[in-house]
Amino acid sequence: MSAQRKDDHVRLAIEQQDTPQGTNQFDEVSFVHHALAGLDRQEVSLATSFAGLSWPVPLYVNAMTGGSARTGAINRDLAIAARERGVPIASGSMNAYFKDPSCADTFRVLRKENPDGFVLANVNATASVDNVWRAVDLLAADAVQIHVNTAQETAMPEGDRSFASWPGQIEKIAAALDIPVIVKEVGNGLSRQSVQLLRTLGVAAADVSGRGGTDFARIENGRRSLGEYAFLHGWGQSAPACLLDAQDAGLPLLASGGVRSPLDVARALALGAHAVGASGVFLRTVLDGGVDALSAQLGRWLEQLAALQTMLGAPTPAGLTRCDVLVHGSLRDFCADRGIETGPLARRSSSGALSSAAPHTTPHSTTGSAR
């Protein structure tokens, strides 16, 4: 049943890529163009650092899949492309492995094909500490993602219905591990209050993973014969909204959810993310064109991100937080309702406002090992 559910997730996720619904609030963030702000390309680095980690690029392949023969083949292709471009990669939820160890190779292939890369093991918020260590050992993981997904679980026919223990279990996992623990949503966003709570639980960073990309409540509802949980489609906040909401929450932020292009990556970095992840757009590419197509896409994204930094005058990804940005439309309305001032974002370059992002050391090459 678990293997079939994993295959269903892939099928339904691709259907969403083919038939997107709703708006994407990344389109409501724009850069103020300063014609003489540009740098020389050799001055620009893509290196980023947060929570004691240093990555050569601020882009990662976010959690997708694993647990069946087909998804194992997908993981293999994802891992090879990530290796070729030096991009960190996260596994899909490893709960399937905890329930059925025979599917271990569908996850282990991420490390087998990417022996020197940065790999994150993804677990749920109910995983025991022992199981989390099993996941870490299986992947020789460099960090752990704990996903939180109440909307998905609610729509899932066989999903959890008890959520009160999640904060305590997250705290136990964070205290027990000697590698960074990152908590991520699965597409419904993390509010300021959620990120502030995570900081008290001892996690290293939070991936806001907002609305606008793969909608797992919609996926799980698609597995119901009556589709009676359609009211949860589009639940939550977007990644740009979450980044603005949690900018003062005291925890390093990563961003994912609805990321479609290098411009969206730059927008998220400008709003305070230290790195940006994508899943659905990369899944579509690897299924259509295999490893070569995904590797080429990752290479283009990194080169185009560097080009954007060069044009905007940002020598590092953190430098984008000193670029002037405008917030429009419904995202501006969200900020007004949440008491977030957007005017200062449009005047950062002239006010001399310092970036809240972690400082960078000597620039590194934009390619190479992620470890």
CSV table of C-alpha atoms in Angstrom, one decimal:
chain,number,residue,atom,x,y,z
A,1,MET,CA,0.0,0.0,0.0
A,2,SER,CA,2.8,2.4,0.9
A,3,ALA,CA,4.6,1.8,-2.4
A,4,GLN,CA,1.4,2.4,-4.4
A,5,ARG,CA,0.8,5.6,-2.4
A,6,LYS,CA,4.2,6.9,-3.3
A,7,ASP,CA,3.6,6.2,-6.9
A,8,ASP,CA,0.2,8.0,-6.6
A,9,HIS,CA,1.9,11.0,-5.1
A,10,VAL,CA,4.2,11.3,-8.1
A,11,ARG,CA,1.4,10.9,-10.6
A,12,LEU,CA,-0.8,13.5,-8.8
A,13,ALA,CA,2.1,15.9,-8.3
A,14,ILE,CA,2.8,15.9,-12.1
A,15,GLU,CA,-0.9,16.5,-12.8
A,16,GLN,CA,-0.6,19.6,-10.6
A,17,GLN,CA,2.4,20.7,-12.6
A,18,ASP,CA,0.4,20.3,-15.8
A,19,THR,CA,-2.7,22.0,-14.4
A,20,PRO,CA,-1.6,24.7,-11.9
A,21,GLN,CA,-4.3,26.4,-9.8
A,22,GLY,CA,-4.4,29.8,-8.1
A,23,THR,CA,-1.9,32.6,-8.0
A,24,ASN,CA,1.8,32.6,-7.2
A,25,GLN,CA,2.8,35.4,-4.8
A,26,PHE,CA,6.4,35.4,-6.0
A,27,ASP,CA,4.9,37.4,-8.9
A,28,GLU,CA,4.0,40.1,-6.3
A,29,VAL,CA,7.6,40.7,-5.5
A,30,SER,CA,9.7,42.9,-7.8
A,31,PHE,CA,13.2,44.4,-7.7
A,32,VAL,CA,13.7,48.1,-8.1
A,33,HIS,CA,16.1,48.4,-11.1
A,34,HIS,CA,19.1,50.6,-10.6
A,35,ALA,CA,20.9,50.9,-13.9
A,36,LEU,CA,24.4,51.5,-12.5
A,37,ALA,CA,24.3,49.0,-9.6
A,38,GLY,CA,25.9,46.1,-11.5
A,39,LEU,CA,29.1,44.2,-10.7
A,40,ASP,CA,31.7,42.3,-12.7
A,41,ARG,CA,30.8,38.7,-12.9
A,42,GLN,CA,34.1,37.5,-11.3
A,43,GLU,CA,33.1,39.4,-8.2
A,44,VAL,CA,30.0,37.3,-7.6
A,45,SER,CA,29.8,34.1,-5.5
A,46,LEU,CA,26.9,31.8,-5.0
A,47,ALA,CA,28.2,30.5,-1.7
A,48,THR,CA,25.8,30.7,1.3
A,49,SER,CA,26.0,29.8,4.9
A,50,PHE,CA,23.6,29.3,7.8
A,51,ALA,CA,23.3,27.3,11.0
A,52,GLY,CA,27.0,26.4,10.8
A,53,LEU,CA,26.6,25.0,7.3
A,54,SER,CA,28.4,26.2,4.2
A,55,TRP,CA,26.9,25.4,0.8
A,56,PRO,CA,28.6,26.3,-2.5
A,57,VAL,CA,25.2,27.3,-4.0
A,58,PRO,CA,21.9,28.7,-2.4
A,59,LEU,CA,19.8,26.1,-4.3
A,60,TYR,CA,18.7,22.6,-3.2
A,61,VAL,CA,16.6,19.8,-4.6
A,62,ASN,CA,13.9,19.5,-2.0
A,63,ALA,CA,12.2,16.4,-0.6
A,64,MET,CA,10.3,14.4,-3.1
A,65,THR,CA,9.9,10.7,-3.0
A,66,GLY,CA,11.2,7.2,-2.3
A,67,GLY,CA,9.6,3.9,-1.2
A,68,SER,CA,8.8,2.1,-4.5
A,69,ALA,CA,10.8,0.8,-7.4
A,70,ARG,CA,9.7,3.7,-9.6
A,71,THR,CA,10.5,6.4,-7.0
A,72,GLY,CA,13.8,4.8,-6.4
A,73,ALA,CA,14.7,5.2,-10.0
A,74,ILE,CA,13.6,8.9,-9.8
A,75,ASN,CA,15.8,9.3,-6.7
A,76,ARG,CA,18.7,7.9,-8.6
A,77,ASP,CA,18.4,10.4,-11.4
A,78,LEU,CA,17.9,13.3,-8.9
A,79,ALA,CA,21.0,12.3,-7.1
A,80,ILE,CA,23.2,12.1,-10.2
A,81,ALA,CA,22.1,15.5,-11.4
A,82,ALA,CA,22.6,17.0,-7.9
A,83,ARG,CA,26.1,15.5,-7.8
A,84,GLU,CA,27.0,16.9,-11.2
A,85,ARG,CA,26.0,20.4,-10.2
A,86,GLY,CA,27.1,20.4,-6.5
A,87,VAL,CA,23.5,21.0,-5.4
A,88,PRO,CA,22.3,19.7,-1.9
A,89,ILE,CA,19.5,17.2,-2.1
A,90,ALA,CA,16.8,16.0,0.4
A,91,SER,CA,15.2,12.6,0.4
A,92,GLY,CA,11.5,12.1,0.4
A,93,SER,CA,9.8,11.1,3.6
A,94,MET,CA,11.5,8.0,4.9
A,95,ASN,CA,8.5,6.8,6.9
A,96,ALA,CA,8.1,4.1,4.1
A,97,TYR,CA,11.5,2.8,5.1
A,98,PHE,CA,10.6,2.7,8.8
A,99,LYS,CA,7.6,0.6,7.9
A,100,ASP,CA,9.2,-1.6,5.3
A,101,PRO,CA,13.1,-1.9,5.4
A,102,SER,CA,13.0,-3.7,2.1
A,103,CYS,CA,12.6,-0.4,0.3
A,104,ALA,CA,15.9,0.9,1.8
A,105,ASP,CA,17.7,1.0,-1.6
A,106,THR,CA,15.1,3.5,-3.0
A,107,PHE,CA,16.4,6.0,-0.5
A,108,ARG,CA,20.0,4.8,-0.2
A,109,VAL,CA,20.6,5.5,-3.9
A,110,LEU,CA,20.7,9.2,-3.0
A,111,ARG,CA,24.0,8.6,-1.2
A,112,LYS,CA,25.3,5.9,-3.5
A,113,GLU,CA,25.0,8.1,-6.6
A,114,ASN,CA,26.1,11.3,-4.7
A,115,PRO,CA,28.8,10.1,-2.3
A,116,ASP,CA,30.4,13.5,-1.5
A,117,GLY,CA,27.3,15.7,-1.8
A,118,PHE,CA,25.2,17.3,0.9
A,119,VAL,CA,22.2,14.9,1.6
A,120,LEU,CA,19.3,15.6,4.0
A,121,ALA,CA,17.2,12.8,5.4
A,122,ASN,CA,13.5,13.6,5.6
A,123,VAL,CA,11.4,12.2,8.5
A,124,ASN,CA,8.0,13.1,10.0
A,125,ALA,CA,7.4,14.7,13.3
A,126,THR,CA,6.3,11.5,14.9
A,127,ALA,CA,9.4,9.6,14.1
A,128,SER,CA,11.2,8.1,17.1
A,129,VAL,CA,14.8,9.1,17.8
A,130,ASP,CA,15.9,5.6,17.0
A,131,ASN,CA,14.2,5.7,13.6
A,132,VAL,CA,15.7,9.1,12.8
A,133,TRP,CA,19.2,7.7,13.5
A,134,ARG,CA,18.3,4.8,11.2
A,135,ALA,CA,17.5,7.3,8.5
A,136,VAL,CA,20.7,9.3,9.1
A,137,ASP,CA,22.8,6.1,9.0
A,138,LEU,CA,21.2,4.8,5.8
A,139,LEU,CA,22.0,8.0,3.9
A,140,ALA,CA,25.1,9.0,5.8
A,141,ALA,CA,23.0,12.2,6.0
A,142,ASP,CA,24.6,15.6,6.7
A,143,ALA,CA,21.3,17.0,8.1
A,144,VAL,CA,17.8,16.0,8.9
A,145,GLN,CA,14.6,17.5,7.7
A,146,ILE,CA,11.5,17.0,9.9
A,147,HIS,CA,8.4,17.7,7.9
A,148,VAL,CA,5.2,19.1,9.5
A,149,ASN,CA,2.0,18.6,7.4
A,150,THR,CA,-1.2,18.9,9.4
A,151,ALA,CA,-3.2,19.8,6.3
A,152,GLN,CA,-1.9,16.9,4.3
A,153,GLU,CA,-2.5,14.4,7.2
A,154,THR,CA,-6.1,15.8,7.6
A,155,ALA,CA,-6.9,15.2,3.9
A,156,MET,CA,-5.1,11.8,3.8
A,157,PRO,CA,-7.5,8.9,4.2
A,158,GLU,CA,-5.1,7.0,6.5
A,159,GLY,CA,-3.5,10.1,7.9
A,160,ASP,CA,-2.7,11.1,11.5
A,161,ARG,CA,-5.3,12.9,13.5
A,162,SER,CA,-3.2,13.6,16.6
A,163,PHE,CA,-0.8,16.6,16.4
A,164,ALA,CA,-0.3,17.8,20.0
A,165,SER,CA,2.9,15.7,20.5
A,166,TRP,CA,4.8,17.1,17.5
A,167,PRO,CA,6.6,20.0,19.2
A,168,GLY,CA,7.8,17.8,22.0
A,169,GLN,CA,9.1,15.1,19.6
A,170,ILE,CA,10.8,17.7,17.4
A,171,GLU,CA,12.6,18.9,20.5
A,172,LYS,CA,13.7,15.4,21.4
A,173,ILE,CA,15.1,14.8,17.9
A,174,ALA,CA,16.9,18.1,17.8
A,175,ALA,CA,18.5,17.4,21.2
A,176,ALA,CA,19.5,13.8,20.3
A,177,LEU,CA,21.2,14.5,17.0
A,178,ASP,CA,24.7,15.8,16.4
A,179,ILE,CA,23.9,17.1,12.9
A,180,PRO,CA,21.6,20.1,12.1
A,181,VAL,CA,17.9,19.6,12.3
A,182,ILE,CA,15.7,21.6,9.8
A,183,VAL,CA,12.0,21.7,10.2
A,184,LYS,CA,10.0,22.2,7.0
A,185,GLU,CA,6.3,22.5,6.0
A,186,VAL,CA,5.2,20.6,2.9
A,187,GLY,CA,3.5,23.5,1.1
A,188,ASN,CA,1.3,25.3,3.6
A,189,GLY,CA,3.8,27.7,5.1
A,190,LEU,CA,5.3,28.4,8.5
A,191,SER,CA,4.0,31.5,10.3
A,192,ARG,CA,6.1,33.8,12.5
A,193,GLN,CA,4.6,32.1,15.6
A,194,SER,CA,5.6,28.7,14.3
A,195,VAL,CA,9.1,29.7,13.5
A,196,GLN,CA,9.5,31.3,17.0
A,197,LEU,CA,8.3,28.1,18.6
A,198,LEU,CA,10.8,26.1,16.5
A,199,ARG,CA,13.6,28.3,17.8
A,200,THR,CA,12.7,27.4,21.4
A,201,LEU,CA,12.7,23.7,20.4
A,202,GLY,CA,16.4,23.8,19.4
A,203,VAL,CA,16.2,23.3,15.6
A,204,ALA,CA,18.9,24.8,13.4
A,205,ALA,CA,16.7,26.3,10.7
A,206,ALA,CA,13.2,26.4,9.2
A,207,ASP,CA,12.1,25.8,5.6
A,208,VAL,CA,8.9,27.8,5.3
A,209,SER,CA,7.8,25.7,2.3
A,210,GLY,CA,4.7,27.8,1.4
A,211,ARG,CA,1.6,27.5,-0.7
A,212,GLY,CA,2.0,27.8,-4.5
A,213,GLY,CA,3.9,24.6,-5.4
A,214,THR,CA,2.8,21.0,-5.0
A,215,ASP,CA,-0.4,21.0,-2.9
A,216,PHE,CA,-0.3,17.8,-0.8
A,217,ALA,CA,-3.8,18.3,0.6
A,218,ARG,CA,-5.0,18.3,-3.0
A,219,ILE,CA,-2.9,15.2,-3.7
A,220,GLU,CA,-4.4,13.3,-0.7
A,221,ASN,CA,-7.9,14.5,-1.6
A,222,GLY,CA,-7.3,13.2,-5.1
A,223,ARG,CA,-6.9,9.8,-3.5
A,224,ARG,CA,-10.4,10.0,-2.0
A,225,SER,CA,-13.3,8.7,-4.1
A,226,LEU,CA,-15.5,11.6,-3.1
A,227,GLY,CA,-12.9,14.3,-3.0
A,228,GLU,CA,-14.6,15.7,0.1
A,229,TYR,CA,-11.6,17.7,1.4
A,230,ALA,CA,-11.4,20.0,-1.6
A,231,PHE,CA,-11.9,22.9,0.8
A,232,LEU,CA,-8.2,22.4,1.9
A,233,HIS,CA,-6.9,23.0,-1.6
A,234,GLY,CA,-4.7,26.1,-1.4
A,235,TRP,CA,-4.5,26.2,2.4
A,236,GLY,CA,-1.9,28.3,4.1
A,237,GLN,CA,0.6,31.1,3.2
A,238,SER,CA,3.0,31.4,0.4
A,239,ALA,CA,6.7,31.3,0.8
A,240,PRO,CA,7.1,35.1,0.2
A,241,ALA,CA,4.4,35.7,2.8
A,242,CYS,CA,6.2,33.4,5.3
A,243,LEU,CA,9.6,35.0,4.7
A,244,LEU,CA,8.2,38.4,5.4
A,245,ASP,CA,6.2,37.2,8.4
A,246,ALA,CA,9.1,35.4,10.0
A,247,GLN,CA,11.9,37.8,9.2
A,248,ASP,CA,12.4,38.7,12.9
A,249,ALA,CA,11.7,35.3,14.3
A,250,GLY,CA,15.3,34.6,15.3
A,251,LEU,CA,15.9,31.4,13.2
A,252,PRO,CA,17.7,31.0,9.8
A,253,LEU,CA,15.1,30.6,7.1
A,254,LEU,CA,15.1,28.5,3.9
A,255,ALA,CA,12.4,28.9,1.3
A,256,SER,CA,10.5,26.5,-1.0
A,257,GLY,CA,7.0,26.2,-2.3
A,258,GLY,CA,6.1,27.6,-5.7
A,259,VAL,CA,9.6,28.2,-6.9
A,260,ARG,CA,9.6,28.2,-10.7
A,261,SER,CA,12.7,30.0,-11.9
A,262,PRO,CA,16.0,31.6,-10.9
A,263,LEU,CA,14.1,34.9,-10.5
A,264,ASP,CA,11.9,33.3,-7.8
A,265,VAL,CA,15.1,32.1,-6.2
A,266,ALA,CA,16.5,35.6,-6.2
A,267,ARG,CA,13.2,37.0,-4.8
A,268,ALA,CA,13.3,34.5,-1.9
A,269,LEU,CA,16.9,35.3,-1.1
A,270,ALA,CA,16.1,39.0,-1.2
A,271,LEU,CA,13.3,38.4,1.3
A,272,GLY,CA,15.8,36.8,3.7
A,273,ALA,CA,16.1,33.1,2.8
A,274,HIS,CA,19.6,31.7,3.1
A,275,ALA,CA,18.9,29.0,0.4
A,276,VAL,CA,16.0,28.1,-1.8
A,277,GLY,CA,14.6,24.6,-2.7
A,278,ALA,CA,12.4,23.4,-5.5
A,279,SER,CA,10.7,20.0,-6.1
A,280,GLY,CA,7.8,20.0,-8.6
A,281,VAL,CA,9.6,21.8,-11.4
A,282,PHE,CA,12.6,19.5,-11.1
A,283,LEU,CA,10.4,16.4,-10.9
A,284,ARG,CA,8.7,17.4,-14.2
A,285,THR,CA,12.1,17.8,-15.9
A,286,VAL,CA,13.6,14.5,-14.7
A,287,LEU,CA,10.5,12.6,-15.7
A,288,ASP,CA,10.5,14.2,-19.2
A,289,GLY,CA,14.2,14.3,-19.9
A,290,GLY,CA,16.1,12.2,-17.4
A,291,VAL,CA,19.4,13.1,-15.7
A,292,ASP,CA,20.8,15.1,-18.6
A,293,ALA,CA,17.8,17.4,-18.8
A,294,LEU,CA,17.8,18.0,-15.0
A,295,SER,CA,21.5,18.5,-14.8
A,296,ALA,CA,21.3,21.1,-17.6
A,297,GLN,CA,18.4,22.8,-15.9
A,298,LEU,CA,20.3,23.1,-12.6
A,299,GLY,CA,23.3,24.5,-14.4
A,300,ARG,CA,21.1,27.1,-16.2
A,301,TRP,CA,19.5,28.1,-12.9
A,302,LEU,CA,22.8,28.6,-11.2
A,303,GLU,CA,24.3,30.6,-14.1
A,304,GLN,CA,21.1,32.7,-14.3
A,305,LEU,CA,21.1,33.3,-10.6
A,306,ALA,CA,24.7,34.5,-10.8
A,307,ALA,CA,23.7,36.8,-13.7
A,308,LEU,CA,20.9,38.3,-11.6
A,309,GLN,CA,23.2,38.9,-8.7
A,310,THR,CA,25.7,40.6,-11.1
A,311,MET,CA,23.0,42.9,-12.5
A,312,LEU,CA,21.5,43.7,-9.1
A,313,GLY,CA,24.9,44.4,-7.5
A,314,ALA,CA,24.8,41.5,-5.0
A,315,PRO,CA,28.2,39.9,-4.6
A,316,THR,CA,26.7,37.0,-2.6
A,317,PRO,CA,23.2,35.6,-2.1
A,318,ALA,CA,23.1,37.4,1.3
A,319,GLY,CA,23.8,40.6,-0.6
A,320,LEU,CA,20.3,40.4,-2.3
A,321,THR,CA,18.8,41.4,1.1
A,322,ARG,CA,20.3,44.8,0.5
A,323,CYS,CA,18.5,45.2,-2.8
A,324,ASP,CA,15.4,47.3,-3.1
A,325,VAL,CA,12.2,45.2,-3.6
A,326,LEU,CA,8.6,46.2,-4.0
A,327,VAL,CA,5.7,44.2,-2.6
A,328,HIS,CA,2.4,44.3,-4.5
A,329,GLY,CA,-1.2,43.1,-4.5
A,330,SER,CA,-2.5,40.4,-2.1
A,331,LEU,CA,1.0,39.9,-0.6
A,332,ARG,CA,1.0,43.6,0.4
A,333,ASP,CA,-2.4,43.1,1.9
A,334,PHE,CA,-1.2,40.2,3.9
A,335,CYS,CA,1.7,42.3,5.2
A,336,ALA,CA,-0.6,45.1,6.2
A,337,ASP,CA,-2.9,42.7,8.1
A,338,ARG,CA,0.1,41.1,9.9
A,339,GLY,CA,1.7,44.4,10.8
A,340,ILE,CA,4.7,44.1,8.5
A,341,GLU,CA,6.0,47.3,7.0
A,342,THR,CA,6.9,46.9,3.3
A,343,GLY,CA,8.1,50.5,2.6
A,344,PRO,CA,11.6,50.0,4.1
A,345,LEU,CA,12.1,47.1,1.7
A,346,ALA,CA,11.9,49.5,-1.2
A,347,ARG,CA,14.6,51.8,0.2
A,348,ARG,CA,17.2,49.4,1.6
A,349,SER,CA,20.0,50.3,-0.8
A,350,SER,CA,19.8,54.0,0.1
A,351,SER,CA,19.2,53.6,3.8
A,352,GLY,CA,22.4,51.5,4.3
A,353,ALA,CA,20.3,48.8,6.0
A,354,LEU,CA,22.4,45.8,6.9
A,355,SER,CA,21.5,42.3,5.8
A,356,SER,CA,20.0,40.1,8.5
A,357,ALA,CA,21.4,37.1,6.7
A,358,ALA,CA,24.5,35.3,8.0
A,359,PRO,CA,27.7,36.9,6.8
A,360,HIS,CA,29.8,35.1,4.2
A,361,THR,CA,33.5,34.4,4.2
A,362,THR,CA,35.8,34.4,1.2
A,363,PRO,CA,33.8,33.7,-2.0
A,364,HIS,CA,33.9,30.1,-3.3
A,365,SER,CA,33.5,28.7,-6.8
A,366,THR,CA,29.9,28.3,-8.0
A,367,THR,CA,30.6,24.6,-8.7
A,368,GLY,CA,32.1,21.8,-6.9
A,369,SER,CA,31.5,19.6,-3.8
A,370,ALA,CA,28.6,20.6,-1.5
A,371,ARG,CA,30.3,19.0,1.5
